[in-house]
Amino acid sequence: GKLNCEVITLNAYHDENRVTMVTPEQSQASVASIVKSLGADLGIVMGDGAEHITFIDDQGRIIRGAEAMVVWAKMVLELIPGARIAIPVSATHQIETMAAKHGGTVIRTKTSERALMDAAINEKVETCIDDRGGIIFPAFQAAFDGMIASVKLLEFISLLKKPLSEIINGIPDFYARSSRIPCPWEDKGKVMRYAMDFAKDKETHLLDGVKIMLGNDEWVLVLPDPDRPFVNVWVESTSEKKVTDLLEKTVTRVEEWKKSKD
């Protein structure tokens, strides 16, 4: 086509009369296997509604979530001098480190897609990135669009003159995890009060939920889900073991807060 790409399309048509039993993870694994078998440069799996994408590199690695966010940030910062990027408060702080290296600026937003779309309109950013496979390019439109994301991914790979796997290998190591904890609606306020008490005498950010800076490049974010009976937590640390331990401690702490008597 016009992009000079050879494209193999799989399951491109939605059948409203058929309920698929294939999970997104199964679809991604299937595409990853095909990418490796064909020696393709990359694979792209379009999410429901064509707003988000998961991409697969030329080695068959599935890139999604926080890792995809860091890859997008790296490409934008390297290609656009002084780029301004909007990311949610739950994103890894390694993105700030990369931005400082390239003279870029990071704008933190609430974790909702609505907040990122607002930033696309009001913050004069080059891009807004979430951890669900969504990216906004405001120069095109202030909304998530899987097709423009796919085209921009091809453009960035072409401009960087590197295979996608090499770009991914160049991102900094980071150790961030999250968990969703069941919590009755009536206990959410109590959990957040305990989170505020725990945050006393610590650097705290209240943009969305309670984000507590623990020092030594560690932080915890406690945020009640706005639509469902859950409390979401995110943590970041400096090693696999430390982040696993920090997540376990944070989940245990939230469970204790939830069960405690006021």
Coordinates of C-alpha atoms in Angstrom, one line a residue:
G1 CA 0.0 0.0 0.0
K2 CA 1.0 3.7 0.3
L3 CA 3.2 2.9 3.3
N4 CA 5.2 0.4 1.3
C5 CA 4.5 -2.3 3.8
E6 CA 3.6 -5.9 3.2
V7 CA 0.7 -6.6 5.5
I8 CA -0.9 -9.9 6.6
T9 CA -4.3 -9.3 8.1
L10 CA -5.8 -11.7 10.6
N11 CA -9.4 -11.8 11.8
A12 CA -10.0 -8.3 10.5
Y13 CA -13.8 -8.5 10.3
H14 CA -16.1 -8.5 13.4
D15 CA -19.0 -11.0 13.2
E16 CA -21.8 -9.6 15.4
N17 CA -23.5 -13.0 15.3
R18 CA -20.6 -14.9 16.7
V19 CA -19.2 -14.8 20.3
T20 CA -15.5 -15.4 20.3
M21 CA -14.0 -17.5 23.1
V22 CA -10.4 -16.2 22.3
T23 CA -9.0 -14.0 25.0
P24 CA -6.8 -10.9 24.1
E25 CA -3.8 -12.8 25.6
Q26 CA -4.4 -15.7 23.3
S27 CA -4.8 -13.4 20.3
Q28 CA -1.5 -11.7 21.1
A29 CA 0.3 -15.0 21.6
S30 CA -1.0 -16.2 18.2
V31 CA 0.2 -13.1 16.4
A32 CA 3.6 -13.3 18.2
S33 CA 4.0 -16.9 16.9
I34 CA 3.1 -15.8 13.4
V35 CA 5.6 -12.9 13.5
K36 CA 8.4 -15.3 14.4
S37 CA 7.4 -17.9 11.8
L38 CA 7.2 -15.3 9.0
G39 CA 10.2 -13.3 10.0
A40 CA 8.0 -10.2 10.1
D41 CA 9.3 -6.8 11.3
L42 CA 6.5 -6.4 13.8
G43 CA 3.0 -7.4 14.7
I44 CA 0.1 -5.3 15.9
V45 CA -3.0 -6.5 17.8
M46 CA -5.9 -4.0 17.7
G47 CA -8.0 -3.8 20.9
D48 CA -11.7 -3.7 21.1
G49 CA -13.0 -0.5 19.6
A50 CA -9.7 0.0 17.8
E51 CA -8.5 2.5 20.4
H52 CA -5.6 0.6 21.8
I53 CA -2.9 -1.6 20.4
T54 CA -0.5 -4.3 21.6
F55 CA 2.6 -4.7 19.5
I56 CA 5.0 -7.6 19.0
D57 CA 8.6 -7.0 18.0
D58 CA 10.6 -8.8 15.4
Q59 CA 11.7 -11.4 17.9
G60 CA 8.2 -12.3 18.8
R61 CA 8.1 -10.5 22.2
I62 CA 4.7 -9.1 23.2
I63 CA 5.0 -5.5 24.4
R64 CA 2.1 -4.1 26.4
G65 CA 1.2 -2.2 29.6
A66 CA 3.9 -0.2 31.3
E67 CA 6.7 -1.6 29.0
A68 CA 4.8 -0.3 25.9
M69 CA 4.4 3.1 27.6
V70 CA 8.2 3.4 28.1
V71 CA 8.9 2.3 24.5
W72 CA 6.5 4.9 23.2
A73 CA 8.1 7.6 25.4
K74 CA 11.6 6.7 24.3
M75 CA 10.7 6.9 20.6
V76 CA 8.9 10.3 21.0
L77 CA 11.7 11.8 23.2
E78 CA 14.4 10.7 20.8
L79 CA 12.6 11.9 17.6
I80 CA 11.1 15.2 18.9
P81 CA 13.6 17.5 20.7
G82 CA 12.1 19.0 23.8
A83 CA 8.9 16.9 23.5
R84 CA 6.2 17.3 26.1
I85 CA 4.6 14.0 27.1
A86 CA 1.5 13.4 29.3
I87 CA 1.4 10.2 31.4
P88 CA -0.7 9.1 34.3
V89 CA 0.5 9.4 37.9
S90 CA 0.8 5.6 38.1
A91 CA 3.5 5.5 35.4
T92 CA 7.1 4.6 36.1
H93 CA 9.4 7.5 37.1
Q94 CA 12.0 6.2 34.5
I95 CA 10.1 8.3 32.0
E96 CA 11.1 11.5 33.8
T97 CA 14.7 10.2 33.7
M98 CA 14.5 9.7 30.0
A99 CA 12.9 13.1 29.4
A100 CA 15.6 14.9 31.4
K101 CA 18.2 13.1 29.2
H102 CA 16.6 14.4 26.0
G103 CA 15.4 17.8 27.2
G104 CA 11.8 16.8 27.3
T105 CA 9.0 17.5 29.8
V106 CA 6.6 15.1 31.5
I107 CA 3.1 16.2 32.5
R108 CA 1.4 13.9 35.1
T109 CA -2.3 13.4 34.9
K110 CA -5.0 11.4 36.7
T111 CA -5.2 7.7 35.6
S112 CA -8.4 8.0 33.6
E113 CA -8.5 8.1 29.8
R114 CA -10.6 11.3 30.2
A115 CA -7.7 13.0 32.0
L116 CA -5.3 12.1 29.3
M117 CA -7.6 13.4 26.6
D118 CA -8.0 16.7 28.5
A119 CA -4.2 16.9 28.6
A120 CA -4.1 16.4 24.9
I121 CA -6.4 19.5 24.5
N122 CA -5.0 21.8 27.2
E123 CA -1.3 21.0 27.8
K124 CA 0.3 21.5 24.4
V125 CA 1.9 18.0 24.5
E126 CA 3.2 16.0 21.6
T127 CA 1.6 12.8 22.9
C128 CA -0.3 11.3 25.8
I129 CA 0.4 7.7 26.8
D130 CA -1.5 5.3 29.0
D131 CA -0.6 1.8 30.3
R132 CA -3.4 0.0 28.5
G133 CA -2.0 0.2 25.0
G134 CA -3.4 3.6 24.2
I135 CA -1.6 6.7 22.8
I136 CA -2.9 10.1 21.7
F137 CA -1.3 12.3 19.1
P138 CA -3.0 15.6 19.5
A139 CA -1.8 16.9 16.2
F140 CA -4.1 14.3 14.7
Q141 CA -6.9 14.2 17.2
A142 CA -7.3 14.4 21.0
A143 CA -8.5 10.8 21.4
F144 CA -7.1 7.3 21.4
D145 CA -6.9 5.8 17.9
G146 CA -5.4 2.4 17.2
M147 CA -4.9 3.0 13.5
I148 CA -3.0 6.3 13.9
A149 CA -0.9 4.6 16.7
S150 CA -0.1 1.8 14.2
V151 CA 1.0 4.2 11.5
K152 CA 3.1 6.3 14.0
L153 CA 4.8 3.1 15.2
L154 CA 5.8 2.3 11.7
E155 CA 6.9 5.9 11.1
F156 CA 9.1 6.0 14.3
I157 CA 10.7 2.7 13.5
S158 CA 11.6 4.0 10.0
L159 CA 13.0 7.3 11.4
L160 CA 15.1 5.6 14.1
K161 CA 16.4 3.2 11.5
K162 CA 16.4 0.3 14.0
P163 CA 14.4 -2.9 14.3
L164 CA 11.8 -2.7 17.0
S165 CA 13.6 -5.2 19.1
E166 CA 16.7 -2.9 19.3
I167 CA 14.6 0.0 20.3
I168 CA 13.0 -2.0 23.1
N169 CA 16.4 -3.3 24.3
G170 CA 17.4 0.3 24.7
I171 CA 14.8 1.2 27.3
P172 CA 16.0 1.6 30.9
D173 CA 15.3 -1.2 33.4
F174 CA 12.3 -0.4 35.6
Y175 CA 10.5 -2.4 38.3
A176 CA 6.8 -1.4 38.6
R177 CA 3.9 -3.6 39.6
S178 CA 0.2 -3.1 40.3
S179 CA -2.7 -5.0 42.0
R180 CA -6.4 -4.8 42.3
I181 CA -7.8 -5.5 45.8
P182 CA -11.5 -6.2 46.3
C183 CA -13.0 -3.6 48.6
P184 CA -16.7 -2.8 49.4
W185 CA -17.8 0.6 48.5
E186 CA -18.4 1.6 52.1
D187 CA -14.8 0.8 53.0
K188 CA -13.1 2.8 50.4
G189 CA -13.1 6.0 52.4
K190 CA -11.7 4.3 55.4
V191 CA -8.8 2.8 53.3
M192 CA -8.0 6.2 52.0
R193 CA -8.0 7.8 55.5
Y194 CA -5.5 5.2 56.6
A195 CA -3.4 5.8 53.5
M196 CA -3.3 9.5 54.4
D197 CA -2.3 8.6 58.0
F198 CA 0.5 6.3 56.7
A199 CA 1.7 9.2 54.4
K200 CA 2.3 11.6 57.3
D201 CA 5.8 12.9 57.4
K202 CA 6.4 11.5 53.9
E203 CA 6.5 13.3 50.5
T204 CA 2.9 12.8 49.2
H205 CA 1.2 13.6 45.9
L206 CA -2.6 13.8 45.8
L207 CA -3.2 14.3 42.1
D208 CA -5.2 11.1 42.0
G209 CA -5.4 8.9 45.1
V210 CA -2.6 9.0 47.5
K211 CA 0.9 8.6 46.1
I212 CA 3.6 8.2 48.8
M213 CA 7.3 8.6 48.1
L214 CA 9.2 6.2 50.3
G215 CA 12.7 7.3 49.3
N216 CA 15.4 5.3 47.5
D217 CA 13.4 5.5 44.3
E218 CA 10.5 3.7 45.8
W219 CA 6.8 4.8 45.8
V220 CA 3.3 3.5 46.4
L221 CA 0.0 4.7 44.9
V222 CA -3.3 3.8 46.5
L223 CA -6.3 4.7 44.4
P224 CA -10.0 3.6 44.8
D225 CA -11.5 2.4 41.6
P226 CA -14.2 4.9 40.6
D227 CA -16.6 2.4 39.0
R228 CA -16.1 -0.9 40.7
P229 CA -15.6 -2.3 44.3
F230 CA -11.9 -2.3 44.2
V231 CA -8.9 -0.4 45.5
N232 CA -6.0 -0.3 43.0
V233 CA -2.4 -0.1 44.1
W234 CA 0.8 0.6 42.1
V235 CA 4.4 0.4 43.4
E236 CA 7.8 1.0 42.0
S237 CA 11.2 0.0 43.3
T238 CA 14.8 -0.7 42.1
S239 CA 14.8 -4.5 41.7
E240 CA 12.5 -7.4 41.0
K241 CA 12.7 -8.7 44.5
K242 CA 12.2 -5.3 46.1
V243 CA 9.2 -4.4 44.0
T244 CA 7.6 -7.8 44.7
D245 CA 8.2 -7.4 48.4
L246 CA 6.8 -3.8 48.3
L247 CA 3.7 -4.9 46.4
E248 CA 3.1 -7.7 48.9
K249 CA 3.5 -5.4 51.8
T250 CA 1.2 -2.8 50.3
V251 CA -1.5 -5.3 49.5
T252 CA -1.3 -6.6 53.0
R253 CA -1.5 -3.1 54.5
V254 CA -4.5 -2.2 52.4
E255 CA -6.3 -5.5 53.4
E256 CA -5.6 -4.6 57.1
W257 CA -6.9 -1.0 56.6
K258 CA -10.0 -2.4 55.0
K259 CA -10.8 -4.8 57.9
S260 CA -9.9 -2.4 60.7
K261 CA -12.5 -0.9 62.9
D262 CA -12.9 2.9 62.8

